[in-house]
Amino acid sequence: MVATWQRTDTGYTGVEPTEEWAREVRRLLDERDAVLLAHNYQLPEIQDIADHTGDSLALSRIAAKSTASTIVFCGVHFMAETAKILSPEKTVLIPDERAGCSLADSITAEQLRAWKAEHPGAVVVSYVNTTADVKAETDICCTSSNAVEVVRSIPEEQEVLFCPDQFLGAHVKRETGRENLHVWAGECHVHAGINGPELAERAEQNPQADLFIHPECGCATSALYLAGEGTVPAERVKILSTGGMLDAARRTGASSVLVATEVGMLHQLRRAAPEVDFQPVNDRASCRYMKMITPAALLRCLREGADEVDVDPEIAKRARDSVERMIAIGNPGSGE
């Protein structure tokens, strides 16, 4: 396959996801002894060609068990870092190293160290959607599906610092009733933009729909309010990780579902339950960083061995410890 690509500020362009492209991608994966992983928020054509599709932690754990010597991670940079942390002996590639994350960028290791100094003795719980440097300063990582369980495992009298997502932190505080839990004011710009009034309007227009709400969303509290007021039957409101959404999609008896998360998730939901009408609460909730992993970027990555992700071995060891403490608690569930 002869192909050229162009580097732009929003990603690599110039390659269409044709059957020839797909054959070339599979050939190059075999040539590199590589496994291809795609996050649920990736473009549909990237999801469809991947060996495994899922959330970041689940994919990193799959990669660690894989016999492949190279991991190609179609996601954002912290996800590829997590794969490297759990598979230090393997080569990890991301198709475009510029694919960052507004949530991971909302706290740095230096900021976390300063916060810890203000609360000596506090236990730091960090969402897996953080950089390796932040994980290295963390006591226990968590996912959106087990954050409540992780915090409940900490003695009640001990202070907890929860970072970086303020909406997930608010959900954990609400569920645990814990007053000594301090929450960092970070957010994913995409999830934060899915707001309460928007959800209320969509729910009013679709009174029979189930609501699948990611706890990172700005509308999560509004969803619970709608249920509490009886505007939406409580059993129709489900606060779920991305993995939880897929499980719920396979079980739902609803004919339609309103989904509050990044729109890439709709592709997997529709595959899981094609008889259900899945619609986004906000159809503009698209992560520009996730969408930087284009067909052109993937082809370039495989042909050139770009872009390799590395993590300082000492940082990786400390970060791995925080992830393994979470797994030891049980129910690591979904990454997001």
Short mmCIF file of C-alpha atoms in Angstrom, two decimals:
data_model
loop_
_atom_site.label_atom_id
_atom_site.label_comp_id
_atom_site.label_asym_id
_atom_site.label_seq_id
_atom_site.Cartn_x
_atom_site.Cartn_y
_atom_site.Cartn_z
CA MET A 1 0.00 0.00 0.00
CA VAL A 2 1.42 3.37 -1.04
CA ALA A 3 0.27 6.08 1.33
CA THR A 4 1.37 9.52 2.43
CA TRP A 5 0.13 11.40 5.41
CA GLN A 6 0.20 15.01 6.51
CA ARG A 7 0.89 16.24 10.03
CA THR A 8 -1.59 18.90 11.16
CA ASP A 9 -2.32 20.50 14.53
CA THR A 10 -5.33 18.23 14.96
CA GLY A 11 -3.66 14.98 13.92
CA TYR A 12 -2.34 13.09 10.92
CA THR A 13 -4.51 13.10 7.80
CA GLY A 14 -4.42 11.80 4.24
CA VAL A 15 -5.26 8.11 4.72
CA GLU A 16 -8.73 6.60 4.40
CA PRO A 17 -9.78 3.47 6.36
CA THR A 18 -10.20 1.25 3.31
CA GLU A 19 -9.94 -2.54 3.15
CA GLU A 20 -6.41 -2.10 1.77
CA TRP A 21 -5.54 0.05 4.80
CA ALA A 22 -6.92 -2.61 7.14
CA ARG A 23 -4.88 -5.36 5.46
CA GLU A 24 -1.72 -3.25 5.68
CA VAL A 25 -2.34 -2.49 9.37
CA ARG A 26 -2.77 -6.21 10.14
CA ARG A 27 0.37 -7.07 8.12
CA LEU A 28 2.45 -4.50 9.98
CA LEU A 29 1.10 -5.65 13.36
CA ASP A 30 2.22 -9.19 12.55
CA GLU A 31 5.58 -7.90 11.36
CA ARG A 32 6.14 -6.01 14.61
CA ASP A 33 4.74 -8.80 16.86
CA ALA A 34 2.27 -6.21 18.13
CA VAL A 35 -1.14 -6.25 19.80
CA LEU A 36 -3.49 -3.38 18.88
CA LEU A 37 -5.58 -1.87 21.68
CA ALA A 38 -8.31 0.74 21.20
CA HIS A 39 -10.11 2.76 23.83
CA ASN A 40 -13.91 2.95 23.78
CA TYR A 41 -13.73 6.64 22.76
CA GLN A 42 -11.70 6.02 19.61
CA LEU A 43 -13.01 6.51 16.06
CA PRO A 44 -15.22 3.56 14.98
CA GLU A 45 -12.77 2.45 12.29
CA ILE A 46 -9.97 2.28 14.88
CA GLN A 47 -12.17 0.32 17.29
CA ASP A 48 -13.18 -2.10 14.54
CA ILE A 49 -9.64 -3.05 13.56
CA ALA A 50 -8.30 -3.43 17.12
CA ASP A 51 -7.48 -6.76 18.73
CA HIS A 52 -9.10 -5.51 21.94
CA THR A 53 -11.40 -2.58 22.69
CA GLY A 54 -12.22 -1.33 26.18
CA ASP A 55 -11.29 1.13 28.92
CA SER A 56 -7.72 2.07 29.70
CA LEU A 57 -7.05 -0.11 32.75
CA ALA A 58 -8.69 -3.19 31.25
CA LEU A 59 -6.64 -2.74 28.08
CA SER A 60 -3.40 -2.28 30.02
CA ARG A 61 -4.07 -5.49 31.95
CA ILE A 62 -4.80 -7.32 28.68
CA ALA A 63 -1.53 -5.97 27.29
CA ALA A 64 0.39 -7.22 30.33
CA LYS A 65 -0.94 -10.75 29.73
CA SER A 66 -0.33 -10.65 25.98
CA THR A 67 2.57 -12.60 24.51
CA ALA A 68 3.17 -9.79 21.99
CA SER A 69 6.43 -7.89 22.41
CA THR A 70 4.90 -4.57 21.26
CA ILE A 71 1.75 -2.79 22.43
CA VAL A 72 0.13 -0.25 20.11
CA PHE A 73 -2.22 1.79 22.29
CA CYS A 74 -4.89 3.79 20.48
CA GLY A 75 -5.91 6.17 23.23
CA VAL A 76 -4.44 9.17 25.03
CA HIS A 77 -0.95 9.47 26.45
CA PHE A 78 -1.56 8.57 30.11
CA MET A 79 -3.18 5.30 28.95
CA ALA A 80 -0.07 4.29 27.01
CA GLU A 81 1.97 5.21 30.10
CA THR A 82 -0.18 2.89 32.23
CA ALA A 83 0.43 0.07 29.75
CA LYS A 84 4.18 0.71 30.01
CA ILE A 85 3.97 0.77 33.82
CA LEU A 86 2.29 -2.67 33.84
CA SER A 87 4.47 -4.05 31.01
CA PRO A 88 7.91 -2.44 31.48
CA GLU A 89 9.66 -5.05 29.34
CA LYS A 90 7.51 -4.37 26.27
CA THR A 91 7.70 -1.68 23.61
CA VAL A 92 4.68 0.65 23.86
CA LEU A 93 3.68 2.83 20.91
CA ILE A 94 0.98 5.50 20.67
CA PRO A 95 0.02 6.59 17.14
CA ASP A 96 0.25 10.29 18.05
CA GLU A 97 2.14 11.34 21.17
CA ARG A 98 0.34 14.71 21.12
CA ALA A 99 -2.90 12.99 22.22
CA GLY A 100 -3.12 14.35 25.75
CA CYS A 101 -5.92 14.54 28.33
CA SER A 102 -7.42 17.61 30.00
CA LEU A 103 -8.27 15.58 33.12
CA ALA A 104 -4.79 14.09 33.53
CA ASP A 105 -3.33 17.56 32.93
CA SER A 106 -5.47 19.09 35.70
CA ILE A 107 -3.00 18.01 38.41
CA THR A 108 0.79 17.67 38.33
CA ALA A 109 3.06 15.71 40.64
CA GLU A 110 4.37 19.00 42.04
CA GLN A 111 0.82 20.18 42.84
CA LEU A 112 0.00 16.86 44.46
CA ARG A 113 3.13 17.00 46.62
CA ALA A 114 2.15 20.49 47.80
CA TRP A 115 -1.41 19.30 48.58
CA LYS A 116 -0.02 16.35 50.55
CA ALA A 117 2.17 18.73 52.56
CA GLU A 118 -0.99 20.61 53.62
CA HIS A 119 -2.55 17.34 54.85
CA PRO A 120 0.21 15.24 56.44
CA GLY A 121 -0.84 11.65 56.98
CA ALA A 122 -3.69 11.77 54.47
CA VAL A 123 -4.17 8.87 52.06
CA VAL A 124 -3.99 9.88 48.41
CA VAL A 125 -6.50 8.19 46.09
CA SER A 126 -5.97 9.01 42.42
CA TYR A 127 -8.15 8.11 39.47
CA VAL A 128 -6.28 6.00 36.92
CA ASN A 129 -6.78 8.89 34.48
CA THR A 130 -3.57 10.52 35.70
CA THR A 131 0.04 10.71 34.57
CA ALA A 132 2.71 8.26 35.73
CA ASP A 133 4.28 11.05 37.82
CA VAL A 134 1.01 11.56 39.71
CA LYS A 135 0.47 7.82 40.18
CA ALA A 136 3.96 7.68 41.71
CA GLU A 137 2.83 10.20 44.39
CA THR A 138 -0.37 8.21 45.01
CA ASP A 139 -1.14 5.66 47.73
CA ILE A 140 -3.99 3.86 45.96
CA CYS A 141 -5.35 4.28 42.45
CA CYS A 142 -9.02 3.79 41.65
CA THR A 143 -11.34 3.47 38.69
CA SER A 144 -14.76 5.02 38.25
CA SER A 145 -16.36 1.67 39.05
CA ASN A 146 -14.44 0.97 42.27
CA ALA A 147 -13.66 4.47 43.61
CA VAL A 148 -16.30 4.13 46.35
CA GLU A 149 -14.96 0.72 47.37
CA VAL A 150 -11.35 1.99 47.46
CA VAL A 151 -12.26 4.93 49.71
CA ARG A 152 -14.35 2.70 51.99
CA SER A 153 -11.28 0.48 52.47
CA ILE A 154 -9.47 3.37 54.20
CA PRO A 155 -10.04 3.77 57.99
CA GLU A 156 -12.86 6.28 58.55
CA GLU A 157 -10.80 8.51 60.83
CA GLN A 158 -8.08 9.01 58.20
CA GLU A 159 -8.13 11.98 55.85
CA VAL A 160 -8.37 11.22 52.14
CA LEU A 161 -7.16 13.35 49.24
CA PHE A 162 -9.06 12.43 46.07
CA CYS A 163 -7.86 13.59 42.67
CA PRO A 164 -8.15 14.77 40.03
CA ASP A 165 -11.82 14.60 38.96
CA GLN A 166 -14.17 16.76 41.01
CA PHE A 167 -17.34 15.12 39.69
CA LEU A 168 -16.18 11.58 40.44
CA GLY A 169 -14.96 12.86 43.80
CA ALA A 170 -18.38 14.37 44.54
CA HIS A 171 -19.97 11.02 43.66
CA VAL A 172 -17.63 9.19 46.06
CA LYS A 173 -18.29 11.71 48.84
CA ARG A 174 -22.04 11.40 48.32
CA GLU A 175 -21.91 7.59 48.40
CA THR A 176 -19.60 7.28 51.40
CA GLY A 177 -20.89 10.26 53.42
CA ARG A 178 -17.27 10.94 54.29
CA GLU A 179 -16.59 14.49 55.52
CA ASN A 180 -12.80 14.08 55.71
CA LEU A 181 -12.52 13.46 51.98
CA HIS A 182 -10.97 16.40 50.14
CA VAL A 183 -11.55 16.63 46.39
CA TRP A 184 -9.24 18.23 43.82
CA ALA A 185 -10.97 20.67 41.45
CA GLY A 186 -10.04 18.94 38.19
CA GLU A 187 -12.23 17.84 35.32
CA CYS A 188 -12.41 16.28 31.89
CA HIS A 189 -13.50 19.16 29.67
CA VAL A 190 -15.69 16.84 27.57
CA HIS A 191 -17.56 15.24 30.47
CA ALA A 192 -17.82 18.52 32.38
CA GLY A 193 -19.53 20.01 29.35
CA ILE A 194 -22.45 17.56 29.56
CA ASN A 195 -24.58 19.69 31.86
CA GLY A 196 -27.69 19.32 33.99
CA PRO A 197 -30.14 21.49 32.01
CA GLU A 198 -29.19 19.63 28.84
CA LEU A 199 -29.85 16.29 30.52
CA ALA A 200 -33.20 17.46 31.94
CA GLU A 201 -34.33 18.65 28.50
CA ARG A 202 -33.33 15.40 26.79
CA ALA A 203 -34.97 13.31 29.53
CA GLU A 204 -38.19 15.30 29.19
CA GLN A 205 -38.17 14.68 25.44
CA ASN A 206 -37.55 10.93 25.98
CA PRO A 207 -39.56 10.00 29.12
CA GLN A 208 -39.24 6.22 28.55
CA ALA A 209 -35.46 6.23 28.09
CA ASP A 210 -32.95 4.84 30.56
CA LEU A 211 -30.16 7.26 31.50
CA PHE A 212 -26.56 5.97 31.44
CA ILE A 213 -24.46 8.65 33.18
CA HIS A 214 -20.69 8.57 33.57
CA PRO A 215 -19.68 9.88 37.03
CA GLU A 216 -17.17 12.30 35.45
CA CYS A 217 -20.08 14.20 33.90
CA GLY A 218 -21.20 17.61 35.06
CA CYS A 219 -24.77 16.30 34.94
CA ALA A 220 -24.30 13.38 37.37
CA THR A 221 -25.74 15.28 40.34
CA SER A 222 -28.62 16.52 38.18
CA ALA A 223 -29.42 12.95 37.17
CA LEU A 224 -29.78 11.94 40.81
CA TYR A 225 -31.88 15.04 41.45
CA LEU A 226 -34.24 14.10 38.60
CA ALA A 227 -34.59 10.65 40.12
CA GLY A 228 -35.15 12.03 43.61
CA GLU A 229 -37.84 14.41 42.37
CA GLY A 230 -39.56 11.62 40.45
CA THR A 231 -39.04 13.41 37.13
CA VAL A 232 -37.29 10.27 35.94
CA PRO A 233 -38.00 6.91 37.65
CA ALA A 234 -35.03 6.13 39.91
CA GLU A 235 -34.56 2.68 38.37
CA ARG A 236 -33.92 4.34 34.98
CA VAL A 237 -30.99 6.43 36.26
CA LYS A 238 -27.71 4.53 36.25
CA ILE A 239 -24.35 6.07 37.21
CA LEU A 240 -21.88 3.85 35.36
CA SER A 241 -18.29 3.46 34.22
CA THR A 242 -17.80 2.74 30.52
CA GLY A 243 -17.47 -0.96 31.28
CA GLY A 244 -20.58 -0.75 33.41
CA MET A 245 -22.44 0.85 30.51
CA LEU A 246 -21.65 -2.11 28.28
CA ASP A 247 -22.87 -4.56 30.93
CA ALA A 248 -26.05 -2.51 31.46
CA ALA A 249 -26.64 -2.26 27.69
CA ARG A 250 -26.77 -6.04 27.41
CA ARG A 251 -29.28 -6.26 30.29
CA THR A 252 -31.52 -3.26 29.70
CA GLY A 253 -35.17 -3.76 28.92
CA ALA A 254 -35.49 -0.20 27.65
CA SER A 255 -36.00 0.46 23.96
CA SER A 256 -34.01 3.70 24.17
CA VAL A 257 -31.12 4.94 26.28
CA LEU A 258 -29.69 8.44 26.72
CA VAL A 259 -25.93 8.26 27.18
CA ALA A 260 -23.86 10.88 29.01
CA THR A 261 -20.22 10.28 28.14
CA GLU A 262 -17.85 10.81 25.21
CA VAL A 263 -19.68 9.98 21.96
CA GLY A 264 -17.20 7.30 20.89
CA MET A 265 -18.81 5.03 23.48
CA LEU A 266 -21.97 4.82 21.35
CA HIS A 267 -20.22 2.57 18.83
CA GLN A 268 -19.58 -0.16 21.41
CA LEU A 269 -23.02 0.22 23.00
CA ARG A 270 -24.76 -0.17 19.63
CA ARG A 271 -22.70 -3.26 18.89
CA ALA A 272 -23.52 -4.72 22.31
CA ALA A 273 -27.29 -4.16 21.98
CA PRO A 274 -28.25 -3.33 18.37
CA GLU A 275 -31.97 -3.49 19.17
CA VAL A 276 -31.69 -0.51 21.57
CA ASP A 277 -31.72 3.12 20.40
CA PHE A 278 -28.67 4.71 22.08
CA GLN A 279 -28.51 8.50 21.78
CA PRO A 280 -26.05 10.98 23.27
CA VAL A 281 -27.19 13.52 25.83
CA ASN A 282 -24.74 15.88 24.11
CA ASP A 283 -23.74 14.97 20.54
CA ARG A 284 -20.86 17.48 20.71
CA ALA A 285 -19.16 15.56 23.55
CA SER A 286 -16.22 14.46 21.44
CA CYS A 287 -12.65 14.42 22.75
CA ARG A 288 -10.34 16.00 20.20
CA TYR A 289 -7.37 14.19 21.77
CA MET A 290 -8.97 10.76 21.34
CA LYS A 291 -9.80 11.64 17.76
CA MET A 292 -6.14 12.44 17.02
CA ILE A 293 -5.62 8.71 16.63
CA THR A 294 -6.57 8.59 12.94
CA PRO A 295 -6.09 5.91 10.28
CA ALA A 296 -3.13 7.94 9.03
CA ALA A 297 -1.61 8.15 12.52
CA LEU A 298 -1.95 4.39 13.03
CA LEU A 299 -0.35 3.58 9.69
CA ARG A 300 2.51 6.01 10.36
CA CYS A 301 3.03 4.51 13.83
CA LEU A 302 3.32 0.98 12.48
CA ARG A 303 5.54 1.86 9.55
CA GLU A 304 7.94 4.10 11.49
CA GLY A 305 7.75 2.64 15.00
CA ALA A 306 6.46 6.01 16.25
CA ASP A 307 5.72 7.29 18.86
CA GLU A 308 7.34 5.21 21.59
CA VAL A 309 6.25 5.81 25.20
CA ASP A 310 8.70 5.36 28.03
CA VAL A 311 8.48 5.88 31.80
CA ASP A 312 11.40 6.36 34.18
CA PRO A 313 11.90 2.98 35.92
CA GLU A 314 11.74 4.44 39.46
CA ILE A 315 8.58 6.42 38.64
CA ALA A 316 7.12 3.31 37.02
CA LYS A 317 7.81 1.17 40.09
CA ARG A 318 6.12 3.62 42.47
CA ALA A 319 3.21 4.09 40.08
CA ARG A 320 2.82 0.33 39.68
CA ASP A 321 2.63 -0.05 43.46
CA SER A 322 -0.36 2.33 43.63
CA VAL A 323 -2.16 0.39 40.90
CA GLU A 324 -1.41 -2.97 42.53
CA ARG A 325 -2.72 -1.75 45.91
CA MET A 326 -6.01 -0.99 44.17
CA ILE A 327 -6.12 -4.43 42.56
CA ALA A 328 -5.39 -6.05 45.95
CA ILE A 329 -8.54 -4.42 47.37
CA GLY A 330 -10.54 -6.24 44.71
CA ASN A 331 -12.97 -5.38 41.93
CA PRO A 332 -10.64 -3.25 39.78
CA GLY A 333 -13.50 -3.05 37.29
CA SER A 334 -13.32 -0.53 34.50
CA GLY A 335 -10.63 2.08 33.99
CA GLU A 336 -13.12 4.83 33.28
#
